[in-house]
Amino acid sequence: FTKPVPANKTDTWLLGERYLRRFYGMQPGLLGNPKSSDVMTEKIRAMQSFFKLEVTGKLDDNTLEVMKKARCGVPEVAEYN
Amino acid sequence: LFPRKPKWQNTLVTFRVTNYTPDLEKEDVDRAIHNALKVWSVVTPLKFKRLREGIADIMISFGRREHGDHNPFDGPEGLLAHAYPPGIGIGGDTHFDEDEIWTKDSHAYNLFLVAAHEFGHALGMAHSNDPGSLMYPVYSYTSGFPLSEDDIKGIQELYGPNPDHKKVKPQPEAPKKCDPELSIDAVTELRGEVLIFKDRYFWRVHPQFTEPELALIQSTWPQLPKKVNAAYENSEKDIVIIFSGIRMWALNGYTLVPGYPKYIHTLGLPKSIRKIDAAVYISDTGKTLLFTDEEYWSYNEQSGTMDHGYPRSIKDDFPGMQERDGDEVDEVDAATYKNGYLYLYHENLQYEYSYNRRKVVRMMKANDLLNC
């Protein structure tokens, strides 16, 4: 029922980053150390809030599970220009 | 809706299919697109006209990876499709990822459902965070009319209602777990998790999850009916039995057991019983109690037969279940058993019944089990 979480932490982080860039308008080039990235935390929180997940700002199992599901490519929050 | 609420200014919107997927017959693609547009036209004054050449408002195509809009697809799985909100040029255009497998049933990705979602964007709908709505961004299979009340409210805010539309039955909104009036349809354990069924949905309460997870029954088990009446786990047999109407299904883990559905009458119930309201396995006795209207039955799991002396009255055998107005509860919606206590659910309350002391010892809100 639950897809396994990638063992490699970098893979997990890259998956999250790719998802947030695509759907939450996270700008490339702004991110520093994953631990100190407020931008990414903020975007994860927005995503968790939209999907009614527990808002932790972290890439926990439930968040990754939603990120891995098949979906439509229209951003949730980015403004269409 | 999208920021600034873009919409088509005319109620006549044109579309054109520029290419086809090889996964389906052309006629099946045309039918999926026709039906997907109809989903929206039935609740609004919008009309759709097909163009065979030239530029239409909604240009429909299948493509893979970078397909001409600098918004590439990502190969199989992941992104399925995207569409642009109403506007000139690319506005309204709808693209499907050719790397997906497109179907006309519940296997892989149903083109009709994905197209209906994308046309929602092409008409001005943004994403919804109601998991039961068509505009929820994550794919799940569902049968029947796909719009929820949330979808209809959104599209009618842009275009108004269809003045002469036939009554459609929208999908109800997702239940809110902490609604004080929440009642539940069924509850069961499954290998240490608790599954709580309500309308088309079920919550999954896992000891390692901080929050209950809500999902559609049909997206997890497409073979099950949309609504469940009762469920129980026999942990010794490692099986969960799900009841809906006169049929029952068995799950081993999350997998449906072959050979089901079976009729509930094969348990020994009379043909006059058309539905089981609640079911619970009492591990201490090896008996399963089946609640039907104002009575309950006892099923011996070991011998596979109904116990003699049943049905018995719920009100007589489980006294002390009182509603706020003082009326005795004589029917139950759901039931579970734990550590010598039977939990009987009726409307928005649950009654903790001590099996040893033969009385109700506590009353709680039904959604206590959803951490509310």
XYZ file of C-alpha atoms in Angstrom, chain A residues 1-3 19 22-23 49-54 61-62 65-66 68-81, chain B residues 2-4 71-72 78-81 83-85 90 109 117-118 121 127-129 136-139 204 209-210 213 220 254:
60
model
C 0.000 0.000 0.000
C 2.788 2.384 0.884
C 5.547 2.739 -1.640
C 8.249 18.316 -7.120
C 7.398 22.026 -10.667
C 4.231 22.612 -8.664
C -1.338 22.113 3.917
C -2.946 21.744 0.456
C -3.044 17.951 0.712
C -4.249 18.080 4.344
C -1.141 16.284 5.547
C 0.409 17.039 8.888
C 6.923 9.410 4.540
C 3.360 10.675 4.034
C 4.039 9.220 -0.770
C 1.814 11.994 -2.169
C 5.261 10.048 -5.836
C 1.653 9.595 -6.927
C 0.610 10.120 -10.534
C -0.876 13.564 -11.020
C -1.785 16.435 -13.301
C 0.857 19.023 -14.135
C -0.902 22.277 -13.297
C 0.684 24.115 -10.359
C -1.380 24.394 -7.187
C -0.218 27.861 -6.240
C 1.862 29.419 -8.994
C 0.047 32.118 -10.893
C -0.617 31.433 -14.547
C 0.879 34.055 -16.842
C -7.173 30.487 -10.995
C -6.015 33.919 -9.854
C -7.984 36.647 -11.675
C 6.714 22.327 -20.174
C 8.001 18.792 -20.700
C 4.504 10.994 -12.509
C 2.899 13.664 -14.674
C -0.043 12.431 -16.709
C -1.295 15.525 -18.491
C -3.814 22.027 -19.601
C -3.708 25.797 -19.779
C -6.384 28.114 -18.381
C -1.864 28.289 -25.764
C -4.966 5.692 -16.565
C -9.873 16.928 -15.082
C -7.779 18.717 -17.720
C -8.353 23.587 -16.156
C -6.864 22.396 -8.291
C -9.082 21.443 -5.380
C -7.823 19.974 -2.120
C -7.918 17.056 -6.957
C -4.468 16.927 -8.575
C -3.713 13.261 -7.831
C -5.266 10.620 -10.087
C -6.584 4.677 7.611
C 1.021 7.900 11.262
C 0.398 11.074 13.177
C -5.156 9.228 5.922
C -7.783 1.359 -3.333
C -4.947 -5.039 1.181
